[in-house]
Short mmCIF file of C-alpha atoms in Angstrom, two decimals:
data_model
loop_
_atom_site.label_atom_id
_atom_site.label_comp_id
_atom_site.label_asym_id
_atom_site.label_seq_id
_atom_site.Cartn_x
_atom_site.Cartn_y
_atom_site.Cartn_z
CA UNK A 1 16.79 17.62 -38.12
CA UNK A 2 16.68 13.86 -38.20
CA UNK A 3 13.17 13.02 -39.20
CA UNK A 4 12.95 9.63 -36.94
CA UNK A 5 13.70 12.70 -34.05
CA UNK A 6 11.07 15.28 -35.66
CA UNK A 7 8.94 12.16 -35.31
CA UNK A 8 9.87 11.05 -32.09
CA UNK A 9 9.33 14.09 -30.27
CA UNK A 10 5.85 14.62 -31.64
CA UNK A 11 4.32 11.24 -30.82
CA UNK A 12 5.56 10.99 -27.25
CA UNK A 13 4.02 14.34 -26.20
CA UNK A 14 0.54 12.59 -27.65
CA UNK A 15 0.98 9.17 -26.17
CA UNK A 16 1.91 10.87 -22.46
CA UNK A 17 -1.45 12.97 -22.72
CA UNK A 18 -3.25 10.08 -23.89
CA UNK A 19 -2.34 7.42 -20.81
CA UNK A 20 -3.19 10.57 -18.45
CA UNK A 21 -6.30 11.01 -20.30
CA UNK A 22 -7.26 7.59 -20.27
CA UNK A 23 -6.08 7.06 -16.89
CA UNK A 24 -8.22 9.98 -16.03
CA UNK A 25 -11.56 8.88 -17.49
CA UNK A 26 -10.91 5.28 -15.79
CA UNK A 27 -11.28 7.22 -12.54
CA UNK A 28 -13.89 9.14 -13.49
CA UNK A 29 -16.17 6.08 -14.36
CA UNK A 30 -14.81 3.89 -11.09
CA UNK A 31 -15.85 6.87 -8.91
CA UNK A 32 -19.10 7.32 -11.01
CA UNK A 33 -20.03 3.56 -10.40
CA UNK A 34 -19.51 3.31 -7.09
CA UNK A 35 -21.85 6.23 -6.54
CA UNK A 36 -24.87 4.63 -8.25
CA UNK A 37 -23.84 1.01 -6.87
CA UNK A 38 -24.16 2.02 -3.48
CA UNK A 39 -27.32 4.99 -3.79
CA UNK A 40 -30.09 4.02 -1.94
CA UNK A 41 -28.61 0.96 -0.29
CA UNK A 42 -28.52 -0.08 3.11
CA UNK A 43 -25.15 -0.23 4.38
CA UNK A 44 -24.14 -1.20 7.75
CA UNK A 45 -20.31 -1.00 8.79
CA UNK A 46 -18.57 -2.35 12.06
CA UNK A 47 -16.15 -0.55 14.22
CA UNK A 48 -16.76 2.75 11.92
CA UNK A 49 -15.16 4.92 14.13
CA UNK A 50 -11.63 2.90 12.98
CA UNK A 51 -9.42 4.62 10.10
CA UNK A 52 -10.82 2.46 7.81
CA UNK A 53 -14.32 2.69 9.03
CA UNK A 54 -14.48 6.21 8.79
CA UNK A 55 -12.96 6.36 5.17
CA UNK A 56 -15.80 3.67 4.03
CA UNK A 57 -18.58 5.64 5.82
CA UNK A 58 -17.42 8.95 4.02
CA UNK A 59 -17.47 6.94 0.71
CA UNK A 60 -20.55 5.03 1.02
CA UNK A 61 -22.52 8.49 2.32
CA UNK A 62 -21.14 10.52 -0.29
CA UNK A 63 -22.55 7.91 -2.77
CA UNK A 64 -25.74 8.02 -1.08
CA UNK A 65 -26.33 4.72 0.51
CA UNK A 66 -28.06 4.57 3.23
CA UNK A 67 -25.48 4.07 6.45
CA UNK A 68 -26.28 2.08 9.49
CA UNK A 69 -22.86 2.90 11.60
CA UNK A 70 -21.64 0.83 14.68
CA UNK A 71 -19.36 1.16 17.10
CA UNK A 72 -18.74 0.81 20.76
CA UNK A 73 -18.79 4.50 21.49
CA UNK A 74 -22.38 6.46 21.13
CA UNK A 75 -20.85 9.73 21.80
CA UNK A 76 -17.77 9.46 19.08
CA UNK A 77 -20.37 7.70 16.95
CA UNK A 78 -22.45 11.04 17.30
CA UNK A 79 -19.50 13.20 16.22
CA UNK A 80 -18.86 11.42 13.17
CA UNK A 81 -22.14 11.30 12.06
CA UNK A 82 -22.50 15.59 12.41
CA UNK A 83 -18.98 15.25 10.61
CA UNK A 84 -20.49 13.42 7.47
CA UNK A 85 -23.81 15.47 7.55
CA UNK A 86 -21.68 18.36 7.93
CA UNK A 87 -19.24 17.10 4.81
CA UNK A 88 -22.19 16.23 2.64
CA UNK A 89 -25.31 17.86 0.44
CA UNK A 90 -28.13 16.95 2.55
CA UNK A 91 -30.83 16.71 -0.82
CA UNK A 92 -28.35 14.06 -1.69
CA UNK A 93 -27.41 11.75 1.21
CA UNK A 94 -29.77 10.47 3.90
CA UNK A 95 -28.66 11.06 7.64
CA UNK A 96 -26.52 7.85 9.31
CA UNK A 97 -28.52 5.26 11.79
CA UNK A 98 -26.34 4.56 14.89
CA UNK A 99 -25.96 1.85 16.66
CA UNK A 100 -23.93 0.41 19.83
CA UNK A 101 -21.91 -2.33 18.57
CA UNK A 102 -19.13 -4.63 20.36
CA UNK A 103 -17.73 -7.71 19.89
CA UNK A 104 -16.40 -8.21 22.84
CA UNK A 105 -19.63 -7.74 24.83
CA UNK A 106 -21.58 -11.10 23.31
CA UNK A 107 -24.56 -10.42 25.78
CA UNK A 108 -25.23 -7.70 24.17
CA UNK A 109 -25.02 -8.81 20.19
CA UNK A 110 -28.43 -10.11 20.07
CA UNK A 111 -30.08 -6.70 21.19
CA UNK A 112 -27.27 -5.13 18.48
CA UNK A 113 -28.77 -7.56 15.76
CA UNK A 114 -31.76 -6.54 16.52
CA UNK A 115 -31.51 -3.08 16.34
CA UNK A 116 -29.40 -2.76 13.05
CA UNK A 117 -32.24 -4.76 11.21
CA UNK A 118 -34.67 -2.64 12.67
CA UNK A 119 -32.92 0.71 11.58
CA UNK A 120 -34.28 0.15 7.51
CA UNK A 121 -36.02 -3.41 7.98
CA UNK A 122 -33.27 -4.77 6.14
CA UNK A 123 -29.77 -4.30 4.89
CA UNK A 124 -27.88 -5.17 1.65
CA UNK A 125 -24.50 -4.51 2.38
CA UNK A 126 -22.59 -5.63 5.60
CA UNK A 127 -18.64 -4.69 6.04
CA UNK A 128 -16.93 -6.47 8.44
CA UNK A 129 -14.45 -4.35 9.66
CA UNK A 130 -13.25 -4.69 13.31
CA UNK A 131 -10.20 -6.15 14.54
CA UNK A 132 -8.46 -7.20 17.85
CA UNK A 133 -4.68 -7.29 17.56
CA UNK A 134 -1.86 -8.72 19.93
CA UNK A 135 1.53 -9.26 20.19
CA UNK A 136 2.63 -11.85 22.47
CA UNK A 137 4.45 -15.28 23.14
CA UNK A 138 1.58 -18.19 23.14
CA UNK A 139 3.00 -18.84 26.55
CA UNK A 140 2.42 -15.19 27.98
CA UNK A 141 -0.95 -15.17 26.80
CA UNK A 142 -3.94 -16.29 29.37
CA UNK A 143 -7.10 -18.06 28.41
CA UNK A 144 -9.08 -15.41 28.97
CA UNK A 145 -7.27 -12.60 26.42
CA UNK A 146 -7.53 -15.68 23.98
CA UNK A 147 -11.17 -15.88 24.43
CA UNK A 148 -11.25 -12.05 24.21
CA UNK A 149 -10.06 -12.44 20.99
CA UNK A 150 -12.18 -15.18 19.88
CA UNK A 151 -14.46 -12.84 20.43
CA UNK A 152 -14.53 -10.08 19.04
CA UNK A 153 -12.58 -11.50 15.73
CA UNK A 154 -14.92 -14.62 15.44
CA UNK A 155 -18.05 -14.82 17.54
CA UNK A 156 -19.07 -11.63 17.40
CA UNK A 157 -18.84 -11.47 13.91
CA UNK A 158 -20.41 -14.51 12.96
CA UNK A 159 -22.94 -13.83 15.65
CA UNK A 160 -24.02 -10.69 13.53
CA UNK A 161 -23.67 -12.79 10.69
CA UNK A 162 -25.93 -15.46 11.34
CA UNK A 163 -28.52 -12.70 12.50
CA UNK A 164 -29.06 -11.09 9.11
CA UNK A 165 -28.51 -14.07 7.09
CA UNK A 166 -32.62 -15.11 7.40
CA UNK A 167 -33.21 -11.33 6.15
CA UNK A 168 -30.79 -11.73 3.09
CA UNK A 169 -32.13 -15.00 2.15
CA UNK A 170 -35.52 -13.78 2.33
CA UNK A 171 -35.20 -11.44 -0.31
CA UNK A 172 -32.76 -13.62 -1.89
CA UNK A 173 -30.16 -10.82 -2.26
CA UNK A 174 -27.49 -8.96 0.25
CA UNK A 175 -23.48 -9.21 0.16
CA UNK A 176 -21.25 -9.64 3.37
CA UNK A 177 -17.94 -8.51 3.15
CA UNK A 178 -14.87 -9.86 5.44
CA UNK A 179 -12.27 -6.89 5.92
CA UNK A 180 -9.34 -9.14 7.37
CA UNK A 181 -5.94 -9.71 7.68
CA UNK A 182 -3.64 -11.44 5.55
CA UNK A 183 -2.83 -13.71 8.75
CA UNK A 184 -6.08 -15.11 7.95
CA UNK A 185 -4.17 -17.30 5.24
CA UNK A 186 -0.85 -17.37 6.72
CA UNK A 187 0.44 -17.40 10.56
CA UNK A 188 3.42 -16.00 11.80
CA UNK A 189 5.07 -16.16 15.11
CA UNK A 190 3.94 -14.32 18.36
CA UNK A 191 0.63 -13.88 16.83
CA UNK A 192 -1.17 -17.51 17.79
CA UNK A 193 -3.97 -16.34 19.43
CA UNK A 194 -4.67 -13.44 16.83
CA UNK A 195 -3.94 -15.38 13.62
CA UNK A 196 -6.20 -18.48 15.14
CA UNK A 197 -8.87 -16.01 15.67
CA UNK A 198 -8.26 -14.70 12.03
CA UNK A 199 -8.18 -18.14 10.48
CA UNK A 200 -11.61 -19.19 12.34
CA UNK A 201 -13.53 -16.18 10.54
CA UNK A 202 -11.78 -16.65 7.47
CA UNK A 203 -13.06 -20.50 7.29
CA UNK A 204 -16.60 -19.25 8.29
CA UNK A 205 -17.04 -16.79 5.22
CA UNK A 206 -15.24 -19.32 2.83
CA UNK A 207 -18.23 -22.00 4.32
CA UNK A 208 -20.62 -19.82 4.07
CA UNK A 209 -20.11 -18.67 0.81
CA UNK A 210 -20.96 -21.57 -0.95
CA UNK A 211 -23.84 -22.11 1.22
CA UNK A 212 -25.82 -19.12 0.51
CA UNK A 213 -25.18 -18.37 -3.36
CA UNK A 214 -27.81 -20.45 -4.50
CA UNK A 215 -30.27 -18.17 -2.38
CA UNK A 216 -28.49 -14.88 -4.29
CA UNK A 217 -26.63 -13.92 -1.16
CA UNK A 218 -22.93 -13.00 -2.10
CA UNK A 219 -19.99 -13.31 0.57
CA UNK A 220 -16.55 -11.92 -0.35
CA UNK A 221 -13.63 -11.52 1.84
CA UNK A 222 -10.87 -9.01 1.39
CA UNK A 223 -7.16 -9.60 3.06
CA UNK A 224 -4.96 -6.55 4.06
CA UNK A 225 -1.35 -6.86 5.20
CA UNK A 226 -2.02 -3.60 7.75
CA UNK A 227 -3.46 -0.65 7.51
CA UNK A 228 -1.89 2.53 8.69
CA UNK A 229 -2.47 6.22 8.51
CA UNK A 230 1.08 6.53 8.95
CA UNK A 231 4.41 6.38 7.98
CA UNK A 232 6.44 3.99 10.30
CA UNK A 233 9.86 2.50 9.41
CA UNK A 234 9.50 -1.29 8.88
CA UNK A 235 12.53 -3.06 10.83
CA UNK A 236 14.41 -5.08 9.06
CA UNK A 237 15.73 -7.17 11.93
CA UNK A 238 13.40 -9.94 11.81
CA UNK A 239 12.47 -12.18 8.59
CA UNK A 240 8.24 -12.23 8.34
CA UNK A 241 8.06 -8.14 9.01
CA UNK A 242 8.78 -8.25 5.44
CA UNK A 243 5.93 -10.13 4.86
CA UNK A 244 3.62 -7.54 5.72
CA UNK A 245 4.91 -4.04 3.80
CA UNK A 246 3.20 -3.03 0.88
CA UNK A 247 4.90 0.66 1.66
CA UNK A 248 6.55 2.09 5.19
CA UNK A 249 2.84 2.75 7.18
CA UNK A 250 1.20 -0.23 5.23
CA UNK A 251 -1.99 0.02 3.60
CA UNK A 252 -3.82 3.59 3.38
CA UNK A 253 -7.58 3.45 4.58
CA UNK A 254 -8.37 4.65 1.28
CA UNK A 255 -6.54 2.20 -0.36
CA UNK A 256 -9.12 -0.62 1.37
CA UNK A 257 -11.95 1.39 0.63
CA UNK A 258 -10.99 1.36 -2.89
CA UNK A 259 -11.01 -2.22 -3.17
CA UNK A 260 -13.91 -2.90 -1.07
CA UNK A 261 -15.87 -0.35 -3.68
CA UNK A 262 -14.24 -2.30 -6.62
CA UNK A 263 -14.99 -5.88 -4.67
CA UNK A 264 -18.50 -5.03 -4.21
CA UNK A 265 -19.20 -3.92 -7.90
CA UNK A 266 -17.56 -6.74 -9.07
CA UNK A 267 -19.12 -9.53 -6.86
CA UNK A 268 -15.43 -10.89 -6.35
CA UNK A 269 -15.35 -13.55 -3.75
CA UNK A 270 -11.79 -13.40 -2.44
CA UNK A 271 -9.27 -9.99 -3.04
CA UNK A 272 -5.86 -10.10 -1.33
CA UNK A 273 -3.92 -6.75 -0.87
CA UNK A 274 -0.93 -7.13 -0.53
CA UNK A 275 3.09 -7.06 -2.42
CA UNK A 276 4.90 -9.99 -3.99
CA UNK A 277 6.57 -11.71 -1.15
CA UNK A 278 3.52 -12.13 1.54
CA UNK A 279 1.66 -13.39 -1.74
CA UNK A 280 4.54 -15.66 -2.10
CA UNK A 281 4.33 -16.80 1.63
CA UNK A 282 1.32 -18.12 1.09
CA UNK A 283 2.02 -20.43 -1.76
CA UNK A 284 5.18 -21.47 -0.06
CA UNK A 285 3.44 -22.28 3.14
CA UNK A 286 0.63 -24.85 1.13
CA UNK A 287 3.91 -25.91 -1.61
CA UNK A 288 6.85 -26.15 0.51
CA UNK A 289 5.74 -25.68 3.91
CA UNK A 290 9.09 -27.16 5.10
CA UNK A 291 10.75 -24.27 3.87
CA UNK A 292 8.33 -21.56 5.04
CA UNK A 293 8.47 -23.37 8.71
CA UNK A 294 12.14 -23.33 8.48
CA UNK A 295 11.95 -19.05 7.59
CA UNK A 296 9.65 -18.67 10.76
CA UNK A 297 11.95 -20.53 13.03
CA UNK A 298 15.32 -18.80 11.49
CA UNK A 299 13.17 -15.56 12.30
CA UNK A 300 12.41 -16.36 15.96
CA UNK A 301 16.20 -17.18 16.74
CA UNK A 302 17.29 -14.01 14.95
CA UNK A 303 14.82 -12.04 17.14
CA UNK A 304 16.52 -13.63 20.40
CA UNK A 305 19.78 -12.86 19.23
CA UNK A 306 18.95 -9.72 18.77
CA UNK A 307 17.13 -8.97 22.10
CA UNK A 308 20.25 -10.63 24.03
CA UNK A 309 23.08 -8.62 22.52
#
């Protein structure tokens, strides 16, 4: 046998067991770290009874922070809570804090502020997480639905926000994290009201960033395409649903989680999840916005000609 062969053969078995190994240990050590980054901190997270929310609360418990859990329902915030005590070594964790949580309700968010900060006396890690979505011509849309939005994608969670800030200053540490969408850079059509409401917040947290570093507070915002649980074709009839598949259901909770794990060890002040082509977008929109306006348009008159034949 040809010795370059003989040769061949034995260092590619080695080198494929190496990567795996390596690849291997590189898990091991994220999934050790975010264990001990998060034990024994306090850890609220909005609308945790979402897909995401859930997968972050089963992280974060598992590594032994301490959770403060919110969420418009007290009875389905109940159930999860047994689920994770349930899930979970009880000498290890410590049980979830509830609390009644919505956006949309902004009489109510002082009373919410004011219980999440009494749950531990203070807090060094708050996930924003909730979301109100729609679908609609600007023109269909009433006032009121846009101030619906408004609130519970901006107010509400600057509100919250705002209320904890004096606490993390204080102690001159604490980290807010921004879960939001991708249209928080970059607006597509039949989404005014939601990608307005996503550009507000995003603004805020950018703002705000700068203004509380020097008092050790950190403020880092992560941008998703979607996230879905499942698989769903992507149509291919109009030109910006391209701009928001990573794969056919979008982004996995667990994929976010991830990331928010990896964005909080790191202290990284901006993450963006998402393929080549939305990242693309988004230069194209601040380089040669003439040509991104010009894709949106083409990709409104395709969907009419599509809906009239």
């Amino acid at each position: 046998m040809d010795p370059t062969w003989t040769t061949t053969i034995l260092v590619v078995p080695c080198v494929v067991v190496l990567t795996a190994g390596f690849f291997y240990l590189y898990g091991a050590i994220i999934s050790l770290l975010s264990k001990t980054s998060v034990r024994n901190k306090v850890v609220v997270i909005t609308d945790a009874l979402s897909g995401l929310g859930k997968e972050c609360a089963g992280v974060f418990h598992r590594g032994g922070s301490r959770l403060i859990l919110c969420g418009k329902s007290w009875e389905k915030l109940e159930g999860l809570a047994d689920e994770l005590e349930n899930a979970s070594d009880p000498t290890a964790t410590f049980p979830p804090k509830l609390v009644l949580l919505d956006f949309g309700d902004m009489d109510s968010m002082a009373a919410a502020v004011a219980e999440v900060l009494d749950c531990y006396g203070c807090l060094d890690i708050l996930i924003f997480n909730s979301s109100m979505k729609v679908k609609a011509p600007a023109q269909s849309l009433s006032l009121e639905t846009d101030k619906l939005l408004m609130d519970n994608n901006y107010f509400g969670p600057i509100t919250l926000a705002k209320g904890v800030l004096p606490s993390m200053v204080s102690r001159r540490s604490g980290h807010l994290l921004l879960v939001n969408s991708i249209q928080g850079k970059i607006a597509v059509p039949f989404r005014t009201a939601y990608a307005a409401s996503k550009h507000a917040v995003q603004a805020f947290f950018d703002c705000l960033r700068a203004e509380v570093e020097e008092f050790g507070v950190s403020v880092s915002t992560v941008n998703h395409t979607f996230i879905s649980c499942s698989a769903a074709p992507a149509s291919t009839s109009l030109l910006w649903p391209l701009l928001f598949s990573r794969k056919p259901g979008g982004v996995s909770p667990d994929e976010v989680t991830a990331e928010i794990i990896r964005t909080l060890n790191n202290k990284r002040k901006e993450v963006l999840i998402a393929p080549s082509l939305p990242k693309m977008a988004i230069y194209a929109r601040s380089f040669f916005p003439n040509v991104f306006f010009a894709v949106m348009a083409a990709g409104v008159k395709n969907s009419a000609a599509s809906e009239n034949m």
